[in-house]
Coordinates of C-alpha atoms (C1' of nucleotides) in Angstrom, one line a residue:
Chain A
X24 CA 0.0 0.0 0.1
X25 CA 1.4 3.4 -1.0
X26 CA 0.1 5.0 2.1
X27 CA 1.8 2.6 4.5
X28 CA 5.0 3.0 2.5
X29 CA 4.9 6.8 3.1
X30 CA 4.1 6.5 6.7
X31 CA 6.7 3.9 7.3
X32 CA 9.3 5.9 5.5
X33 CA 8.7 8.8 8.1
X34 CA 8.8 6.3 10.8
X35 CA 12.2 4.7 9.6
X36 CA 13.8 8.2 10.0
X37 CA 14.0 7.6 13.6
X38 CA 17.7 7.6 14.7
X39 CA 19.1 4.3 16.1
X40 CA 21.4 5.4 18.8
X41 CA 19.7 5.6 22.3
X42 CA 20.4 9.2 23.1
X43 CA 19.5 10.4 19.7
X44 CA 16.3 8.4 19.8
X45 CA 15.5 10.0 23.2
X46 CA 16.0 13.4 21.8
X47 CA 13.9 12.6 18.6
X48 CA 11.0 11.6 20.7
X49 CA 11.3 14.5 23.1
X50 CA 11.3 16.8 20.0
X51 CA 8.1 15.2 18.7
X52 CA 6.5 15.4 22.1
X53 CA 7.5 18.9 22.6
X54 CA 6.3 19.9 19.1
X55 CA 3.0 18.4 19.7
X56 CA 2.7 20.6 22.7
X57 CA 4.0 23.7 21.2
X58 CA 2.1 23.5 17.8
X59 CA -1.1 22.7 19.9
X60 CA -0.7 25.9 21.9
X61 CA 0.8 28.3 19.3
X62 CA -0.4 27.0 15.9
X63 CA 1.8 26.3 13.0
X64 CA 3.7 29.4 13.3
X65 CA 5.3 28.4 16.6
X66 CA 8.9 29.1 17.0
X67 CA 11.1 26.0 16.6
X68 CA 13.5 27.4 19.1
X69 CA 10.7 27.1 21.7
X70 CA 10.2 23.4 20.6
X71 CA 14.0 22.6 21.0
X72 CA 13.9 24.5 24.4
X73 CA 10.9 22.7 25.7
X74 CA 12.4 19.4 24.6
X75 CA 15.5 20.2 26.5
X76 CA 17.6 19.9 23.4
X77 CA 19.9 22.3 21.5
X78 CA 18.6 23.9 18.4
X79 CA 21.1 22.0 16.3
X80 CA 19.8 18.8 17.3
X81 CA 16.3 19.9 16.2
X82 CA 17.6 20.9 12.8
X83 CA 19.7 17.6 12.3
X84 CA 16.6 15.5 12.9
X85 CA 14.2 17.8 11.0
X86 CA 16.2 19.8 8.3
X87 CA 13.1 21.5 7.1
X88 CA 10.2 23.0 9.2
X89 CA 7.9 20.7 7.2
X90 CA 9.8 17.6 8.2
X91 CA 8.9 18.2 11.9
X92 CA 5.3 18.9 11.0
X93 CA 5.1 15.6 9.1
X94 CA 6.6 13.6 11.8
X95 CA 4.3 15.0 14.3
X96 CA 1.3 14.4 12.2
X97 CA 2.3 10.9 11.3
X98 CA 2.5 10.0 14.9
X99 CA -1.0 11.2 15.5
X100 CA -2.4 9.4 12.6
X101 CA -0.9 6.1 13.5
X102 CA -2.5 6.3 16.8
X103 CA -6.0 7.3 15.4
X104 CA -6.0 4.9 12.6
X105 CA -5.0 2.0 15.1
X106 CA -7.9 2.8 17.2
X107 CA -10.5 2.1 14.6
X108 CA -9.9 -1.7 15.0
X109 CA -11.3 -2.3 18.5
X110 CA -14.6 -0.8 17.5
X111 CA -15.5 -3.6 15.1
X112 CA -17.7 -5.5 17.5
X113 CA -19.9 -2.5 18.4
X114 CA -23.2 -1.8 16.6
X115 CA -22.6 0.2 13.3
X116 CA -23.9 3.6 14.5
X117 CA -22.3 3.5 17.8
X118 CA -19.1 2.4 16.4
X119 CA -19.2 5.3 14.1
X120 CA -19.9 7.8 16.8
X121 CA -17.3 6.5 19.1
X122 CA -14.7 6.7 16.4
X123 CA -15.6 10.3 15.6
X124 CA -15.3 11.1 19.2
X125 CA -11.7 10.0 19.0
X126 CA -11.2 11.7 15.7
X127 CA -12.4 15.0 17.4
X128 CA -9.7 14.5 20.0
X129 CA -7.2 14.1 17.4
X130 CA -8.2 16.8 15.3
X131 CA -8.5 19.3 18.0
X132 CA -4.9 20.5 18.0
X133 CA -3.9 19.5 14.7
X134 CA -6.0 21.9 12.7
X135 CA -3.1 24.4 12.0
X136 CA -0.9 21.6 11.3
X137 CA -3.2 20.2 8.7
X138 CA -3.5 23.5 6.9
X139 CA 0.1 24.0 6.7
X140 CA 0.6 20.4 5.2
X141 CA -2.3 20.5 3.0
X142 CA -0.2 22.2 0.2
X143 CA 1.5 19.4 -1.7
X144 CA 2.7 17.1 0.8
X145 CA 3.0 13.4 -0.3
X146 CA 3.0 12.4 3.4
X147 CA -0.1 14.3 4.2
X148 CA -1.9 12.6 1.4
X149 CA -0.8 9.3 2.8
X150 CA -2.1 10.2 6.2
X151 CA -5.5 11.2 4.8
X152 CA -5.6 7.8 3.1
X153 CA -4.7 6.1 6.3
X154 CA -7.5 7.9 8.2
X155 CA -10.0 7.3 5.5
X156 CA -9.1 3.7 5.5
X157 CA -9.8 3.5 9.2
X158 CA -13.1 5.6 9.4
X159 CA -14.7 5.2 6.0
X160 CA -15.7 1.5 6.6
X161 CA -17.4 2.5 9.8
X162 CA -19.5 5.0 7.9
X163 CA -20.2 2.4 5.3
X164 CA -21.4 -0.1 7.7
X165 CA -23.7 2.4 9.3
X166 CA -25.1 3.3 6.1
X167 CA -25.8 -0.2 5.0
X168 CA -27.3 -0.9 8.3
X169 CA -29.6 2.0 7.5
X170 CA -28.5 4.1 10.4
X171 CA -26.8 6.8 8.6
X172 CA -28.1 8.8 5.7
X173 CA -26.8 7.3 2.4
X174 CA -26.0 10.6 0.6
X175 CA -23.1 11.5 3.0
X176 CA -19.6 10.9 2.0
X177 CA -16.9 10.1 4.5
X178 CA -15.2 13.4 3.6
X179 CA -18.4 15.3 4.5
X180 CA -18.5 13.7 7.9
X181 CA -15.0 14.4 8.7
X182 CA -15.4 18.0 7.8
X183 CA -18.7 18.2 9.7
X184 CA -17.3 16.9 12.9
X185 CA -13.9 18.3 12.8
X186 CA -14.9 21.8 12.1
X187 CA -17.4 21.9 14.9
X188 CA -14.9 20.5 17.4
X189 CA -12.0 22.8 16.4
X190 CA -13.7 25.4 18.5
X191 CA -13.0 25.5 22.1
X192 CA -15.9 24.6 24.3
X193 CA -15.8 26.0 27.8
X194 CA -18.7 23.7 28.8
X195 CA -18.4 20.1 27.8
X196 CA -22.2 19.8 27.9
X197 CA -22.5 22.2 25.1
X198 CA -19.9 20.3 23.0
X199 CA -22.0 17.2 23.3
X200 CA -25.2 19.0 22.6
X201 CA -23.7 20.6 19.3
X202 CA -22.1 17.3 18.3
X203 CA -25.4 15.6 18.8
X204 CA -27.3 18.1 16.5
X205 CA -24.7 17.4 13.8
X206 CA -24.9 13.7 14.3
X207 CA -28.7 13.9 14.1
X208 CA -28.3 15.4 10.7
X209 CA -26.2 12.6 9.6
X210 CA -28.6 9.9 10.7
X211 CA -30.9 8.3 8.2
X212 CA -34.0 10.2 7.8
X213 CA -36.2 7.0 8.4
X214 CA -34.2 6.1 11.5
X215 CA -33.9 9.3 13.3
X216 CA -35.9 9.5 16.5
Chain B
X8 CA -27.7 49.3 25.3
X9 CA -24.3 48.5 26.6
X10 CA -23.4 46.8 23.4
X11 CA -24.2 49.9 21.3
X12 CA -22.2 51.9 23.5
X13 CA -19.2 49.9 23.1
X14 CA -19.5 49.5 19.4
X15 CA -20.2 53.2 19.0
X16 CA -17.2 54.0 21.2
X17 CA -14.9 52.2 18.9
X18 CA -16.6 53.8 15.9
X19 CA -16.2 57.2 17.5
X20 CA -12.4 56.7 17.6
X21 CA -12.3 57.6 13.9
X22 CA -10.3 60.6 13.2
X23 CA -11.9 63.7 11.8
X24 CA -9.5 65.2 9.5
X25 CA -10.1 64.1 5.8
X26 CA -6.6 62.6 5.3
X27 CA -6.5 60.9 8.6
X28 CA -9.9 59.4 8.0
X29 CA -8.7 58.2 4.7
X30 CA -5.8 56.6 6.3
X31 CA -7.7 55.0 9.0
X32 CA -10.2 53.4 6.6
X33 CA -7.4 52.1 4.3
X34 CA -5.8 50.6 7.4
X35 CA -8.9 48.6 8.4
X36 CA -9.3 47.6 4.9
X37 CA -5.9 46.3 4.6
X38 CA -6.1 44.6 8.0
X39 CA -9.1 42.8 6.8
X40 CA -7.3 41.5 3.9
X41 CA -4.1 40.6 5.7
X42 CA -5.7 39.1 8.8
X43 CA -7.8 37.0 6.4
X44 CA -4.7 35.7 4.6
X45 CA -2.3 35.4 7.3
X46 CA -4.4 34.9 10.5
X47 CA -4.0 36.8 13.6
X48 CA -0.2 36.7 13.6
X49 CA 0.0 38.7 10.5
X50 CA 2.7 41.5 10.4
X51 CA 1.5 45.0 11.2
X52 CA 4.0 46.4 8.9
X53 CA 2.5 44.4 6.1
X54 CA -0.8 45.9 7.0
X55 CA 0.6 49.4 6.8
X56 CA 2.5 48.5 3.6
X57 CA -0.6 47.3 2.1
X58 CA -2.7 50.3 3.1
X59 CA 0.0 52.5 1.6
X60 CA 0.7 54.1 4.9
X61 CA 3.7 54.5 7.2
X62 CA 4.0 52.3 10.2
X63 CA 3.8 55.3 12.4
X64 CA 0.4 56.2 11.1
X65 CA -0.7 52.7 12.0
X66 CA 0.6 52.9 15.5
X67 CA -1.0 56.4 16.1
X68 CA -4.4 55.1 15.0
X69 CA -4.1 51.6 16.9
X70 CA -1.5 52.0 19.6
X71 CA -1.9 48.4 20.5
X72 CA -2.3 45.4 18.3
X73 CA -5.6 44.6 19.9
X74 CA -7.0 48.0 19.0
X75 CA -6.7 47.1 15.3
X76 CA -8.2 43.7 15.9
X77 CA -11.2 45.4 17.7
X78 CA -11.7 47.9 14.9
X79 CA -11.7 45.3 12.2
X80 CA -14.0 43.1 14.1
X81 CA -16.5 45.8 14.9
X82 CA -16.6 46.8 11.3
X83 CA -17.6 43.1 10.4
X84 CA -20.1 43.0 13.1
X85 CA -21.9 46.1 12.2
X86 CA -22.5 44.9 8.7
X87 CA -23.7 41.4 9.7
X88 CA -26.0 42.5 12.3
X89 CA -27.6 45.1 10.1
X90 CA -28.2 42.3 7.5
X91 CA -30.6 40.5 9.9
X92 CA -33.3 43.2 9.4
X93 CA -34.1 42.5 5.6
X94 CA -35.0 38.9 6.5
X95 CA -38.0 39.7 8.6
X96 CA -40.5 38.9 5.9
X97 CA -39.2 35.5 4.8
X98 CA -40.6 32.3 6.3
X99 CA -38.9 31.5 9.7
X100 CA -36.8 28.5 8.7
X101 CA -35.7 30.2 5.4
X102 CA -34.9 33.4 7.2
X103 CA -32.7 31.5 9.8
X104 CA -30.9 29.5 7.2
X105 CA -30.3 32.7 4.9
X106 CA -28.9 34.4 7.9
X107 CA -26.7 31.7 8.7
X108 CA -25.3 31.8 5.2
X109 CA -24.4 35.3 5.7
X110 CA -22.9 34.4 9.2
X111 CA -20.7 31.8 7.4
X112 CA -19.3 34.5 5.1
X113 CA -18.6 36.6 8.1
X114 CA -16.9 34.0 10.2
X115 CA -14.7 32.6 7.4
X116 CA -11.9 34.8 7.8
X117 CA -12.4 36.1 11.3
X118 CA -11.9 33.0 13.2
X119 CA -8.3 33.7 14.2
X120 CA -9.4 37.3 15.1
X121 CA -12.1 36.0 17.3
X122 CA -9.7 33.6 19.0
X123 CA -7.4 36.4 19.8
X124 CA -10.0 38.7 21.0
X125 CA -11.8 36.0 23.1
X126 CA -9.6 36.6 26.0
X127 CA -11.0 39.4 28.1
X128 CA -12.0 42.0 25.7
X129 CA -15.1 44.1 26.6
X130 CA -15.5 45.0 22.8
X131 CA -15.6 41.4 21.9
X132 CA -18.3 40.8 24.3
X133 CA -20.3 43.6 22.9
X134 CA -20.0 42.3 19.6
X135 CA -21.2 38.9 20.6
X136 CA -24.2 40.6 22.1
X137 CA -24.7 42.5 18.9
X138 CA -24.6 39.4 16.8
X139 CA -26.8 37.5 19.1
X140 CA -29.3 40.3 19.2
X141 CA -29.4 40.0 15.3
X142 CA -29.6 36.1 15.1
X143 CA -31.3 34.9 18.2
X144 CA -34.8 36.2 17.2
X145 CA -34.5 34.3 13.9
X146 CA -33.9 31.0 15.7
X147 CA -36.6 31.7 18.1
X148 CA -39.0 32.4 15.5
X149 CA -38.1 29.2 13.7
X150 CA -38.6 27.3 17.0
X151 CA -41.9 28.9 17.6
X152 CA -43.0 28.0 14.1
X153 CA -42.0 24.3 14.9
X154 CA -39.5 24.3 12.2
X155 CA -36.3 24.3 14.4
X156 CA -35.8 21.8 17.4
X157 CA -36.6 23.5 20.5
X158 CA -33.5 22.2 22.6
X159 CA -30.9 24.2 20.5
X160 CA -29.7 27.5 21.9
X161 CA -28.5 30.2 19.6
X162 CA -25.0 29.6 20.8
X163 CA -25.2 25.9 19.9
X164 CA -26.2 27.0 16.3
X165 CA -23.4 29.6 15.9
X166 CA -20.9 26.9 17.0
X167 CA -22.3 24.3 14.8
X168 CA -22.3 26.4 11.6
X169 CA -19.1 28.6 12.3
X170 CA -17.1 25.5 13.0
X171 CA -18.1 23.8 9.9
X172 CA -17.3 26.6 7.6
X173 CA -14.1 27.4 9.1
X174 CA -12.6 24.9 6.9
X175 CA -11.7 25.6 3.5
X176 CA -14.0 23.9 1.0
X177 CA -12.5 23.5 -2.5
X178 CA -15.7 22.2 -3.9
X179 CA -18.6 24.6 -3.1
X180 CA -21.1 21.7 -3.6
X181 CA -19.5 19.8 -0.8
X182 CA -19.8 22.9 1.5
X183 CA -23.4 23.1 0.9
X184 CA -23.9 19.3 1.4
X185 CA -22.2 19.5 4.8
X186 CA -24.1 22.5 5.9
X187 CA -27.3 20.8 4.7
X188 CA -26.5 17.8 6.9
X189 CA -25.9 20.1 10.0
X190 CA -29.0 22.0 9.4
X191 CA -31.1 18.9 9.1
X192 CA -29.8 18.1 12.5
X193 CA -31.1 21.4 13.6
X194 CA -34.5 21.0 12.2
X195 CA -37.5 20.0 14.3
X196 CA -37.8 16.2 14.5
X197 CA -41.5 16.2 13.5
X198 CA -40.9 18.5 10.6
X199 CA -37.8 17.0 9.2
X200 CA -38.5 15.5 5.8
Chain C
dA17 C1' 39.4 0.3 29.0
dA18 C1' 40.0 2.8 24.9
dC19 C1' 38.6 4.6 20.7
dG20 C1' 36.3 6.3 16.6
dT21 C1' 32.3 8.4 15.2
dA22 C1' 27.3 9.7 15.6
dG23 C1' 25.3 13.1 17.8
dC24 C1' 25.2 17.2 20.6
dG25 C1' 24.4 22.2 21.5
dG26 C1' 24.8 26.8 21.1
dA27 C1' 27.2 30.9 19.3
dG28 C1' 26.5 34.0 15.6
dG29 C1' 25.1 36.0 11.0
dG30 C1' 21.2 37.4 8.6
dG31 C1' 16.5 38.5 8.5
dT32 C1' 12.0 40.3 10.1
dG33 C1' 8.7 42.4 13.0
dC34 C1' 7.5 45.5 17.0
dC35 C1' 7.1 50.0 18.5
dT36 C1' 9.1 54.9 19.5
dC37 C1' 10.5 59.3 18.1
dC38 C1' 11.0 63.3 15.8
dG39 C1' 11.8 66.2 11.6
dT40 C1' 8.5 67.1 7.7
dT41 C1' 4.2 67.6 5.4
dT42 C1' -0.6 69.2 4.9
dG43 C1' -5.6 70.0 5.8
dC44 C1' -8.3 73.6 7.2
dA45 C1' -9.8 77.7 9.9
dA46 C1' -9.3 82.3 10.2
Chain D
dT24 C1' -3.1 83.4 1.9
dT25 C1' -1.3 82.3 5.8
dG26 C1' -0.2 79.8 10.2
dC27 C1' -0.3 76.1 13.1
dA28 C1' -1.9 71.9 15.0
dA29 C1' -2.8 67.6 13.5
dA30 C1' -1.1 64.0 11.0
dC31 C1' 2.4 61.7 8.4
dG32 C1' 6.1 58.3 7.7
dG33 C1' 10.3 55.9 8.1
dA34 C1' 14.8 55.5 10.5
dG35 C1' 16.6 52.9 14.2
dG36 C1' 16.9 50.2 18.6
dC37 C1' 15.5 46.1 20.4
dA38 C1' 13.8 41.5 20.4
dC39 C1' 13.0 37.2 18.5
dC40 C1' 13.6 33.6 15.1
dC41 C1' 15.7 31.0 11.4
dC42 C1' 19.3 28.2 10.2
dT43 C1' 24.5 27.0 9.7
dC44 C1' 28.7 25.5 11.4
dC45 C1' 32.1 23.4 14.2
dG46 C1' 34.5 22.2 18.5
dC47 C1' 33.1 19.2 22.2
dT48 C1' 30.6 14.8 24.3
dA49 C1' 29.4 10.4 25.1
dC50 C1' 27.6 5.9 23.0
dG51 C1' 28.5 1.5 21.7
dT52 C1' 31.9 -1.5 20.0
dT53 C1' 36.0 -4.1 20.2

DNA sequence: AACGTAGCGGAGGGGTGCCTCCGTTTGCAA
DNA sequence: TTGCAAACGGAGGCACCCCTCCGCTACGTT
């Protein structure tokens, strides 16, 4: 699979020596934090600082800004896509909703990142494929079971949910209420209520 | 009304001398452009440059970064809130949907701005009040007519719609499809379909 | 234990943005 | 027309960031 190749390729860039690997991982963790807080425009020196690592080390591991973006992004995608597997035994609609809730958590901080990468990045395309491979069957299953409206594409659903959740909700109850409205719209007309 | 006071106050900051007024307006127009393109982190010198004005002039009119944000924001809000009036004669549901479409256009580029201002700004709160004053009656009317679900607050609707639209849609048809799904969820259960 | 090398880190040059300050220009009232 | 206060604009000081380069460190091997 082309997508697996791409993701594996990024993964394979991890260094082998113990200290180097530690730094690499610390950098990705720090980048997740910093990008989450400051968006894609965040300072790389801040990332290095927070990782407890010299700026030189950052640039050796990630020569271009985009390389760091990609590595962070791939890390997230791997986790999300893996999480689709353990939903197979749930009822179709529940499985879809549960996965979308995880998707929401994933997309929350990664918005800015995605927008940065969306411009011609092979890796980004692979990640999309990966996510779609994980989530699309869940939607199809719900549609085949008559639980979800048949005219919605998976891409529609992704945009529906991820957009809503990108906003900060100070009140969790409201977040659920809004998501519920959206999901009601996604339900199959005959089935809803 | 407290909100009108606040908005009027910002409005009153406009300079009186003809050349100064021209520059002030050019700055706001340029800022709308630049913030739309680059987000809230955009360079103020770029704004001045694009307005064809010295950086000093920018800082005299808007001593703090936030002042410029507020002025741009207030400008948008005035337009949006005014636009609710000419929907009064449409059927309740149609009026709501039409206004939400305008809201979408408004919110598209102002996302970053809003996030910047949301942290303790009196003016921002006034703008919220202003928008809610314009939009909330439309929702209430639709709910009273039995066209919209009664458990949704106006705040819910704002978040539902604005979140979705914050993403760029390359295909307008998809944007409409996604919005339609969300609005279906907003419809009253008994009325939908 | 000793060594070769992969990896480290931060100094530093270049660039950009923020904001202030002040000599110059210009609108407008008399 | 003239005068002056209001407004202009950009030079410049400061801060931060990007990225490169190279002398030093310490990992893992023998």
